[in-house]
Short mmCIF file of C-alpha atoms and ligand atoms in Angstrom, two decimals:
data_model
loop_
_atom_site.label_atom_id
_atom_site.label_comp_id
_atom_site.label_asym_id
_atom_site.label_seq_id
_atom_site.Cartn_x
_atom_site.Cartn_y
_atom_site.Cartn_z
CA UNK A 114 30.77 2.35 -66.48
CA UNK A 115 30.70 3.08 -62.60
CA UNK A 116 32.65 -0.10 -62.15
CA UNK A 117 35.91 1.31 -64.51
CA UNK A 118 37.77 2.14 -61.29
CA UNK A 119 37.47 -1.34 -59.89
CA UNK A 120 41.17 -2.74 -59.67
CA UNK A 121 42.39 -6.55 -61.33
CA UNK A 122 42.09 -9.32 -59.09
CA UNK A 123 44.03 -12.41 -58.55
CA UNK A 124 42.47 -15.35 -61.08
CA UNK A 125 42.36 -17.93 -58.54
CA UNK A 126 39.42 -16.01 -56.68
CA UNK A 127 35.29 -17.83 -57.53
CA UNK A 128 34.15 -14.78 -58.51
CA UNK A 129 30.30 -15.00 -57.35
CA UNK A 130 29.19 -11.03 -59.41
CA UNK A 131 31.54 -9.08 -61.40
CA UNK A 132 29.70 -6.10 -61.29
CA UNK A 133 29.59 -5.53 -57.89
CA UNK A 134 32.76 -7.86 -57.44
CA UNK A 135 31.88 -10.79 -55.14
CA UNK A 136 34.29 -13.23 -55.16
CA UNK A 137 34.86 -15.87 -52.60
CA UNK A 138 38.37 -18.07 -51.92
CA UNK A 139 38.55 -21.43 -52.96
CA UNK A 140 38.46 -23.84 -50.35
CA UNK A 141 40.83 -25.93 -51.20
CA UNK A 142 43.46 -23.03 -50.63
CA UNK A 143 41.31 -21.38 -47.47
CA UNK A 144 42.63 -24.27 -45.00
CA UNK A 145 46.58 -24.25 -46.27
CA UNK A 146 47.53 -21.03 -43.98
CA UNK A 147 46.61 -19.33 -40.76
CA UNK A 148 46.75 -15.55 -42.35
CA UNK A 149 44.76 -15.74 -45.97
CA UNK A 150 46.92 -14.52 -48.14
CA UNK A 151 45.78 -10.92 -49.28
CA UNK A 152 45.53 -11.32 -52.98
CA UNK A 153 43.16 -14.95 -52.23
CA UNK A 154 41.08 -13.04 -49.03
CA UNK A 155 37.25 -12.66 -50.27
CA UNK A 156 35.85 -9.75 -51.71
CA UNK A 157 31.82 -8.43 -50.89
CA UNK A 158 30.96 -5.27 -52.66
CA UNK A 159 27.37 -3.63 -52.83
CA UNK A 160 28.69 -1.22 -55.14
CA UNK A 161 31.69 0.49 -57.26
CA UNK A 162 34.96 0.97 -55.91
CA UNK A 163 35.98 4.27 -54.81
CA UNK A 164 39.15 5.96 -56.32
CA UNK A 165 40.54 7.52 -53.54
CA UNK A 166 43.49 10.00 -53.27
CA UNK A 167 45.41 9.17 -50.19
CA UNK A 168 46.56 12.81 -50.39
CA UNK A 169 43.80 14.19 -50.31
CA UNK A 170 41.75 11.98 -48.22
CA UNK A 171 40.37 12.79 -44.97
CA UNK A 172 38.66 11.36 -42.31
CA UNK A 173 35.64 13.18 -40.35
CA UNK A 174 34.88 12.46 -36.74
CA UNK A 175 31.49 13.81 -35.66
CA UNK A 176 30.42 13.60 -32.14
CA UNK A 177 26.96 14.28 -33.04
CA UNK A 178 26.64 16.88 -30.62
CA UNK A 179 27.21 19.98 -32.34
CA UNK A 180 30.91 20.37 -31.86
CA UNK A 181 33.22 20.96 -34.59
CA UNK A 182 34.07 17.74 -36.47
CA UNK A 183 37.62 16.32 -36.33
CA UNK A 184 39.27 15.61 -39.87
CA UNK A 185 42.19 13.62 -39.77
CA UNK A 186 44.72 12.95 -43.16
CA UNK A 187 45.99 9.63 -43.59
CA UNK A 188 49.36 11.08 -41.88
CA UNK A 189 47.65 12.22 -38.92
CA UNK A 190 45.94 9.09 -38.68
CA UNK A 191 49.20 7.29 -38.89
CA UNK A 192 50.98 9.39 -36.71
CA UNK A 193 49.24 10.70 -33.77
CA UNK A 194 47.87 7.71 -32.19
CA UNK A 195 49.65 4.36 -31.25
CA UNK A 196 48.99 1.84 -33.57
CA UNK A 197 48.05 -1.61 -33.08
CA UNK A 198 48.30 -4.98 -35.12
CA UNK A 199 45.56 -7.03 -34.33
CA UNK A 200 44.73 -10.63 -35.62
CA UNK A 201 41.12 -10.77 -36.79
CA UNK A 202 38.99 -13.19 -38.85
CA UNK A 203 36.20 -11.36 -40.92
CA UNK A 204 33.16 -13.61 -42.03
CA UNK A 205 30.49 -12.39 -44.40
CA UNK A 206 26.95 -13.35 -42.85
CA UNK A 207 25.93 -14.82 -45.90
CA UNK A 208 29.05 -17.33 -45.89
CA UNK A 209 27.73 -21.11 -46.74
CA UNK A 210 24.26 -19.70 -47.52
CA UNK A 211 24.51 -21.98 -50.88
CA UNK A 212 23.32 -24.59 -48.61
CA UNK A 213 20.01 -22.95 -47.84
CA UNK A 214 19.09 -22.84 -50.99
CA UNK A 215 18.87 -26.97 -50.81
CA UNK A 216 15.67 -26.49 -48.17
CA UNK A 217 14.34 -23.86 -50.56
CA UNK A 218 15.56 -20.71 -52.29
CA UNK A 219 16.95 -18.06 -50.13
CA UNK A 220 17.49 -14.11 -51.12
CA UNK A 221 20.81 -13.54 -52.07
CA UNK A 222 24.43 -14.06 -53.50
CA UNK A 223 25.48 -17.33 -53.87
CA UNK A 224 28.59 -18.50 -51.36
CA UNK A 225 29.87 -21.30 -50.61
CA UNK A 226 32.13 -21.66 -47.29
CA UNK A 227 34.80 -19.31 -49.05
CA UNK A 228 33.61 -15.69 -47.34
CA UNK A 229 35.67 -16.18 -44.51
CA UNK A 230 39.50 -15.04 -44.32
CA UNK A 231 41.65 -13.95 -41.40
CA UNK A 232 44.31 -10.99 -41.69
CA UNK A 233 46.55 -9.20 -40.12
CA UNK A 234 44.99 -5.65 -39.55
CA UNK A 235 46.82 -2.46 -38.10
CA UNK A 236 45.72 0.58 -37.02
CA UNK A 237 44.89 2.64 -34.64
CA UNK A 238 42.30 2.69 -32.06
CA UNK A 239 38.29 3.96 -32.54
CA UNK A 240 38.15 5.20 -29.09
CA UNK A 241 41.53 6.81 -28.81
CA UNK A 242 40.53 8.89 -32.22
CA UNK A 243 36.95 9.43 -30.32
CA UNK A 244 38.36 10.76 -27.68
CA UNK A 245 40.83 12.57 -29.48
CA UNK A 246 38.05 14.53 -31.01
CA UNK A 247 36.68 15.45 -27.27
CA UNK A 248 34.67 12.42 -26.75
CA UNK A 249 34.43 11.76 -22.40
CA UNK A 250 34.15 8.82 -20.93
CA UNK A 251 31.64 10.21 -18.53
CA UNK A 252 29.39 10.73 -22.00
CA UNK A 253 28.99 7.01 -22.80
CA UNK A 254 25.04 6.63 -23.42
CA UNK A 255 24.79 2.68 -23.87
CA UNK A 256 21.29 3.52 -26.26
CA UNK A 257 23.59 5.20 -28.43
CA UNK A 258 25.48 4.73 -32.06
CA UNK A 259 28.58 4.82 -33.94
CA UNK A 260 27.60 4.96 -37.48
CA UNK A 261 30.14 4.04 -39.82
CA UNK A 262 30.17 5.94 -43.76
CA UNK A 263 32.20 4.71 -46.53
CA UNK A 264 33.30 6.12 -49.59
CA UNK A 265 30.98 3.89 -52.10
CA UNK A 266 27.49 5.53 -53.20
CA UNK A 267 24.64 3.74 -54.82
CA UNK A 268 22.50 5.48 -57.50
CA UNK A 269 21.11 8.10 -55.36
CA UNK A 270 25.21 8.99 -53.77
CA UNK A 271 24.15 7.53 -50.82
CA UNK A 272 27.37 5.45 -49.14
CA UNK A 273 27.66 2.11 -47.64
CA UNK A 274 27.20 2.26 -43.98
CA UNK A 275 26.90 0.26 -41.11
CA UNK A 276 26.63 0.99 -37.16
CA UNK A 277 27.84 -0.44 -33.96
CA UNK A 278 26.59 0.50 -30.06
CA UNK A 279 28.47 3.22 -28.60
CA UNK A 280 28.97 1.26 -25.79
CA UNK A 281 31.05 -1.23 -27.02
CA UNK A 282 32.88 1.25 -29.10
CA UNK A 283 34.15 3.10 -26.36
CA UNK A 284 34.98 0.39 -23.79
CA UNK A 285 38.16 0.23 -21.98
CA UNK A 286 39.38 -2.89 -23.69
CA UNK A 287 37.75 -2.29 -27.27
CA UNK A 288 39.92 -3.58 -30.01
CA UNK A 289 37.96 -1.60 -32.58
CA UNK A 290 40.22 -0.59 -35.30
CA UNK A 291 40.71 2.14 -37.80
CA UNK A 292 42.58 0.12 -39.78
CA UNK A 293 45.03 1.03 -42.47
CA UNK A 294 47.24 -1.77 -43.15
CA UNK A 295 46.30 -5.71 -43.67
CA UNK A 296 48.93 -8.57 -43.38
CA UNK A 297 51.55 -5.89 -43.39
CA UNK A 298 50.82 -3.39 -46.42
CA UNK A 299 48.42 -0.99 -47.49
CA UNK A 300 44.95 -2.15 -47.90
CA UNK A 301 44.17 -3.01 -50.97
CA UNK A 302 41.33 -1.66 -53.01
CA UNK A 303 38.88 -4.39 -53.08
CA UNK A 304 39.39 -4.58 -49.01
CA UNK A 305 38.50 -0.60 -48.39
CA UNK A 306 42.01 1.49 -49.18
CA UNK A 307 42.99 3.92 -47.50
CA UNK A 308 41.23 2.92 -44.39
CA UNK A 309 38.03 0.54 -43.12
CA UNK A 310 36.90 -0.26 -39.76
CA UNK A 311 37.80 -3.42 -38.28
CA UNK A 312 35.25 -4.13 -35.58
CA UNK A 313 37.03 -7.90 -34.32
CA UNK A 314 34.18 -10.45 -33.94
CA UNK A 315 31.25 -9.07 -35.53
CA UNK A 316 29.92 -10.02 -38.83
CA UNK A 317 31.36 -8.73 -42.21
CA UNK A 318 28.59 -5.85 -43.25
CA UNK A 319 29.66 -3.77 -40.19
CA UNK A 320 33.58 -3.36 -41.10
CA UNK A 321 32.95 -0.59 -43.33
CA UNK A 322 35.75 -0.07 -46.18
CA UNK A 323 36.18 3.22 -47.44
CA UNK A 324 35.64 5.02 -44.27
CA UNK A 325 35.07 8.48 -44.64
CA UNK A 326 33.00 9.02 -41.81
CA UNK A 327 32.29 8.51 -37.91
CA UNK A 328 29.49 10.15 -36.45
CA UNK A 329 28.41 9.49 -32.94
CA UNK A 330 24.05 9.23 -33.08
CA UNK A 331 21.09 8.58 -31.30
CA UNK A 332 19.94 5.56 -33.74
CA UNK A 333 21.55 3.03 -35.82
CA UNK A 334 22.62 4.17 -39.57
CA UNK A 335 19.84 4.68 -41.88
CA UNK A 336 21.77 2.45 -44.69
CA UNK A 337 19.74 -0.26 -45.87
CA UNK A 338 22.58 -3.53 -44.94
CA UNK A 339 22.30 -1.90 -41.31
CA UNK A 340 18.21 -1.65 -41.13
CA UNK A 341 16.57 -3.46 -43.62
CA UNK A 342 18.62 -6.42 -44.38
CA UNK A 343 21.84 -9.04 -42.59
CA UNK A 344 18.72 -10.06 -39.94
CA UNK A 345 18.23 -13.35 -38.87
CA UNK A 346 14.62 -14.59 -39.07
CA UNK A 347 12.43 -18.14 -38.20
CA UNK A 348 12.04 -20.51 -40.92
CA UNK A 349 8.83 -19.60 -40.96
CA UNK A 350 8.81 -15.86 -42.30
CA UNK A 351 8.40 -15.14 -45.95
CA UNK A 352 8.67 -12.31 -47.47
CA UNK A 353 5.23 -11.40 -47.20
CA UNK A 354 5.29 -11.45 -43.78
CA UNK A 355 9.14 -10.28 -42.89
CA UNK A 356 9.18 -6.93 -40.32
CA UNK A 357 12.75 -6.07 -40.15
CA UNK A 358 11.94 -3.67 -37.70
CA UNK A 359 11.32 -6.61 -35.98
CA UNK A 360 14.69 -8.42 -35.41
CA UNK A 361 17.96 -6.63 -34.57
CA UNK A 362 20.85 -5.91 -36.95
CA UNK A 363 22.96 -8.87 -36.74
CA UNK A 364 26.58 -8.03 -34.77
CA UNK A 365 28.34 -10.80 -33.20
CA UNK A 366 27.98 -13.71 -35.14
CA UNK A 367 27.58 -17.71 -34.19
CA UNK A 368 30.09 -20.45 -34.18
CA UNK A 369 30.95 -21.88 -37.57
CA UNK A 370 33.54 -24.11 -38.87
CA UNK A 371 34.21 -25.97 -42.21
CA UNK A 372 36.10 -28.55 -44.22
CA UNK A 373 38.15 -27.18 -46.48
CA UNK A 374 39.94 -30.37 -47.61
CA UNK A 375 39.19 -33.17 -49.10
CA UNK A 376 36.40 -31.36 -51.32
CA UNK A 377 32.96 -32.78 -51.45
CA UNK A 378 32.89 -35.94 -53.86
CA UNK A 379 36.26 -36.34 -53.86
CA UNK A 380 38.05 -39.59 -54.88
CA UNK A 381 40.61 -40.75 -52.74
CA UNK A 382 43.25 -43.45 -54.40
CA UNK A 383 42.02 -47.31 -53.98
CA UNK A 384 43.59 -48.75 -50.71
CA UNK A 385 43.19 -45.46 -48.93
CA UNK A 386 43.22 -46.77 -45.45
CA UNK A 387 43.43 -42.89 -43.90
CA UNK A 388 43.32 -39.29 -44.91
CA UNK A 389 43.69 -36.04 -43.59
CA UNK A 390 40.84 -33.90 -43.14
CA UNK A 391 41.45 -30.15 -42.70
CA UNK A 392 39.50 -26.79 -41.89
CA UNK A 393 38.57 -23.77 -39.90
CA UNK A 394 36.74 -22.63 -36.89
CA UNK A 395 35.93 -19.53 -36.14
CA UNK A 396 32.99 -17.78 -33.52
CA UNK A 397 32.00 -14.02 -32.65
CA UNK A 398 32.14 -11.94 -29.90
CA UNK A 399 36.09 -12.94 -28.89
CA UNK A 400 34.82 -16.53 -28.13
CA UNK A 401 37.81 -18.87 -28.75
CA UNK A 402 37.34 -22.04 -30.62
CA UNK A 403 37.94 -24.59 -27.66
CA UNK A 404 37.37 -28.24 -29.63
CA UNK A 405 36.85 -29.00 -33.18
CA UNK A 406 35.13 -32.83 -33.88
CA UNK A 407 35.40 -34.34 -36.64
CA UNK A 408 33.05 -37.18 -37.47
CA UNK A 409 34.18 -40.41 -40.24
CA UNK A 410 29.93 -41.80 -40.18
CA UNK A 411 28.06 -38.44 -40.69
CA UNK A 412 27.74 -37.94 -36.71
CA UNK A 413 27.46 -41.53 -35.31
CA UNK A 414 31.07 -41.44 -33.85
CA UNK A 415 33.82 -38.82 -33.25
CA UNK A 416 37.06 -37.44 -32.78
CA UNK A 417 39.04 -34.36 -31.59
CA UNK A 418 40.75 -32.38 -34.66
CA UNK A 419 44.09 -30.93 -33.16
CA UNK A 420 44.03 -27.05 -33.46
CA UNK A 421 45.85 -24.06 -34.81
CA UNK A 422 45.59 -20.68 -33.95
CA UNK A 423 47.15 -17.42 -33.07
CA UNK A 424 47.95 -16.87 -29.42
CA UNK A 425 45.34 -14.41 -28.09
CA UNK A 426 43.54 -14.10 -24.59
CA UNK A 427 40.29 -15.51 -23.91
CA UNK A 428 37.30 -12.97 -25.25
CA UNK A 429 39.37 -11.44 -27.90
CA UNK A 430 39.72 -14.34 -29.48
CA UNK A 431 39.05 -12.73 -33.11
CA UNK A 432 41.63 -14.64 -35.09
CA UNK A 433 40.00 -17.83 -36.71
CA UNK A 434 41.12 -21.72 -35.64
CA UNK A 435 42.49 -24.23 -38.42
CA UNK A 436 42.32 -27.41 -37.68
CA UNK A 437 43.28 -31.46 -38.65
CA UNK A 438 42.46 -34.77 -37.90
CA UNK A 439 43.30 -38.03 -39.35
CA UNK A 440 40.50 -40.06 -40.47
CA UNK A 441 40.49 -44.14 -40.78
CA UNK A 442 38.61 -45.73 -43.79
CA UNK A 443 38.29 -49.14 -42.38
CA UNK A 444 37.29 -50.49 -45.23
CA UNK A 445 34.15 -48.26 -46.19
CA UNK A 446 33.76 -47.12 -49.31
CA UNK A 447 32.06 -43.86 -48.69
CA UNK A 448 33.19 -41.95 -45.87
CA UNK A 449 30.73 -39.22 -44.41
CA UNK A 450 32.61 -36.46 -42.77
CA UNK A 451 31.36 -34.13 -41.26
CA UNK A 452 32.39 -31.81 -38.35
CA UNK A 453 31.35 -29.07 -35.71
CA UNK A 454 32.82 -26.80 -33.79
CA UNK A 455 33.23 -26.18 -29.77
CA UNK A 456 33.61 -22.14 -28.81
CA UNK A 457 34.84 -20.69 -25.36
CA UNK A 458 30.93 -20.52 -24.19
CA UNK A 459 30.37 -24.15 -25.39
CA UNK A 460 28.30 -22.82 -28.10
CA UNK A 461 27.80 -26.02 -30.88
CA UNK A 462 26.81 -25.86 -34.25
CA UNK A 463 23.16 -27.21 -35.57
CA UNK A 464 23.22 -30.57 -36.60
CA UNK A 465 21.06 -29.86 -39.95
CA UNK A 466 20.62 -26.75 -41.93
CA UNK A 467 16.36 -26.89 -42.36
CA UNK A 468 15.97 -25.68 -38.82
CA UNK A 469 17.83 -22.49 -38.89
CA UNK A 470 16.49 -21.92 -42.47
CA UNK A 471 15.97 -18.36 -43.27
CA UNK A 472 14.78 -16.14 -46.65
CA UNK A 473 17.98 -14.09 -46.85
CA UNK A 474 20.24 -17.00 -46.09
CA UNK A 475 22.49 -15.79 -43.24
CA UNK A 476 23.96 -17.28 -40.53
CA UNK A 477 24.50 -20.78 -42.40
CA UNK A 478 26.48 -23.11 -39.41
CA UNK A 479 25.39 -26.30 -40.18
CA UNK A 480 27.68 -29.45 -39.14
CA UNK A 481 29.36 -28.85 -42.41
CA UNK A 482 29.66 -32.35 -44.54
CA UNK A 483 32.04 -34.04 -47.21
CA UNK A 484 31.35 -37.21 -49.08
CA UNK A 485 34.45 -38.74 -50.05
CA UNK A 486 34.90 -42.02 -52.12
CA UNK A 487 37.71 -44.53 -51.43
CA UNK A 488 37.71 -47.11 -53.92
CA UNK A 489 38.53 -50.62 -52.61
N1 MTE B 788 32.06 -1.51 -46.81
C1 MTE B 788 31.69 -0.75 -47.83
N2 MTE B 788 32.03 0.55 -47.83
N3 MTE B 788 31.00 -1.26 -48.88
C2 MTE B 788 30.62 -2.59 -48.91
O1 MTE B 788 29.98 -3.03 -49.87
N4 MTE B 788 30.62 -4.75 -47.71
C3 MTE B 788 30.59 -5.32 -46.36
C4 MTE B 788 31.85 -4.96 -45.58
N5 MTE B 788 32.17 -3.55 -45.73
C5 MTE B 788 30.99 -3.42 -47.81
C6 MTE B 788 31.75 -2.82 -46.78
C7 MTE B 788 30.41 -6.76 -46.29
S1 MTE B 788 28.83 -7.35 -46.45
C8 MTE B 788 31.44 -7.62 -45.99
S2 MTE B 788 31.15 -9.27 -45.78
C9 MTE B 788 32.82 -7.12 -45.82
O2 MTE B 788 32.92 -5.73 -46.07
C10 MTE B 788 33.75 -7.84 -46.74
O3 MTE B 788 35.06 -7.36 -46.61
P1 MTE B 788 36.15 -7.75 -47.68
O4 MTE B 788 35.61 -7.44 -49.05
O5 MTE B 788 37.38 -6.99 -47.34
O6 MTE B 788 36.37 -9.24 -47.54
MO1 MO B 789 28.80 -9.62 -46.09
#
């Protein structure tokens, strides 16, 4: 069984595939704290997990220009560079994609709005280990790659990777970890032990787990979740006519948010005259969430959810926003929430899901909507 090294996991977890584990966090408990608890923190896997050897584990840094690699031990890693602690909220693109499938059936695991978490990640910095290695500033070639390997092979051996552009990698004020610790302790294996890449902002396929290798290139990694799937494409491509040449890999991702209490079809106590609605906001690219509404009448009126969220400047905003808001019954029976999300760039969620419809079911950021039922 290629799966026999895969560790236990915590029994509170939805698991969406055992074999890969895919496993999502229940809502319910996604909303109660700013940092998601480790042990609760989703879980996407394409394939077995690795048994690695801290020991004898080592990192390879390959400036794709015929230099002699840099390998680095976990020690080294640890030790030679200043490390950094950086808040960051990782969101699978297929997160909510469940509610594609109500248009028609999308391409892919089922999720709910679970494949979201935010942790505490430290580490120490991509471009101080690139230029460790050699790596100039006066080399940076916008058109290029970092391609990302992990430690996970399919069939064939060939690993999980993922790419970013070398650009952004190497920028003054990247935040782009090599990450060894989340919330505080070693990362577990589900989430990529000894060491994954934490790129803050950008969707969940490119923070490779496992990392075993960097490797600076002219193109984007070959894998197949960098090139030939985790696009975005019109509601009108099928799969006869889908070109994923055509579309680029998806990086920084929209602005999303979510109720995560009450649940959908929940019902309250008779005599209910308000209730507390709570959730998270979260957007790509350092965007801060700015305003969260929250709607009692499906989107007819609104109010302003008051906010929670780590300090951090404007554009590296990569921690997620929780938020609450007190909604009045007056007297309906069925209340229709629903609620949307403001980022730094005044970027605003769809108002329906059929428009941004799309066959692998990514990129899901629908107002998201509750029913709840207050007896009178
Ligand atoms: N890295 C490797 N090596 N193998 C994988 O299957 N899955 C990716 C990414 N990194 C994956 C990977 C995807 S699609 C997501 S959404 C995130 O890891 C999930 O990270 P998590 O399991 O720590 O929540
Ligand atoms: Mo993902």
């Amino acid at each position: 069984d290629p799966y026999r090294n895969d560790p236990e996991r915590h029994p509170s977890l939805v698991v969406r595939s055992k074999k890969p584990f895919n496993a999502e966090t229940p809502l319910a408990l996604l909303g109660d704290s700013l940092v998601t608890p480790t042990p609760l923190f989703y879980v996407r896997n394409h394939l077995p997990v690795p048994d690695v050897d801290p020991n004898s584990y080592r990192l390879e840094i390959n400036l794709g220009n015929g230099t002699k690699p840099l390998t680095l031990s976990l020690d080294e890693l640890r030790k030679k560079f200043k490390q950094h602690t950086l808040t960051v909220a990782i969101q699978c693109a297929g997160n909510r994609r469940d509610e594609m499938n109500g248009i028609k059936k999308v391409k892919g695991l089922t999720w709910a709005e679970g494949a979201i978490g935010n942790a505490q990640w430290t580490g120490v910095k991509l471009r101080d280990v690139l230029l460790a290695a050699g790596f100039k500033d006066s080399d940076i070639d916008d058109a290029k790659h970092v391609q990302f390997e992990g430690l996970d092979v399919d069939v064939s051996k060939a690993p999980y990777g993922a790419s970013m552009s070398l650009g952004k990698a190497m920028d003054a004020k990247s935040d782009v970890l090599i990450a060894f610790a989340m919330n505080g302790e070693d990362i577990p294996k589900d989430h990529g032990y000894p060491v994954r890449i934490i790129v803050p902002g950008v969707v969940g396929a490119r923070q490779v787990k496992w990392l075993s290798r960097v490797v600076i290139a002219d193109e984007e990694s070959r894998c197949h979740w960098q090139r030939n799937d985790y696009k975005g494409f019109s509601p009108s491509t099928d799969w006869d006519t889908v070109d994923f040449t055509s579309m680029p890999s998806i990086q920084d991702l929209p602005v999303q948010s979510a109720i995560c209490e009450p649940a959908n079809g929940a019902v309250l106590e008779a005599g209910t005259d308000e209730f507390t609605v709570k959730g998270y906001a979260w957007s790509g690219g350092g965007r801060g969430i700015v305003r969260v509404d929250v709607s009692p009448d499906g989107g007819k009126t609104w109010q302003i959810a008051e906010l929670k969220k780590s300090e951090q400047p404007e554009g590296k905003a990569w921690g997620w926003t929780l938020w609450e808001a007190t909604i009045p019954v007056e007297n309906r029976e069925s209340v229709d929430v629903c609620c949307k999300a403001i980022d730094s760039s005044y970027n605003n969620q769809p108002e329906n899901v059929a428009p941004i419809w799309n066959l692998r079911g990514v990129l899901s950021t629908a107002w998201h909507r509750v029913k709840v039922t207050v007896p009178p």
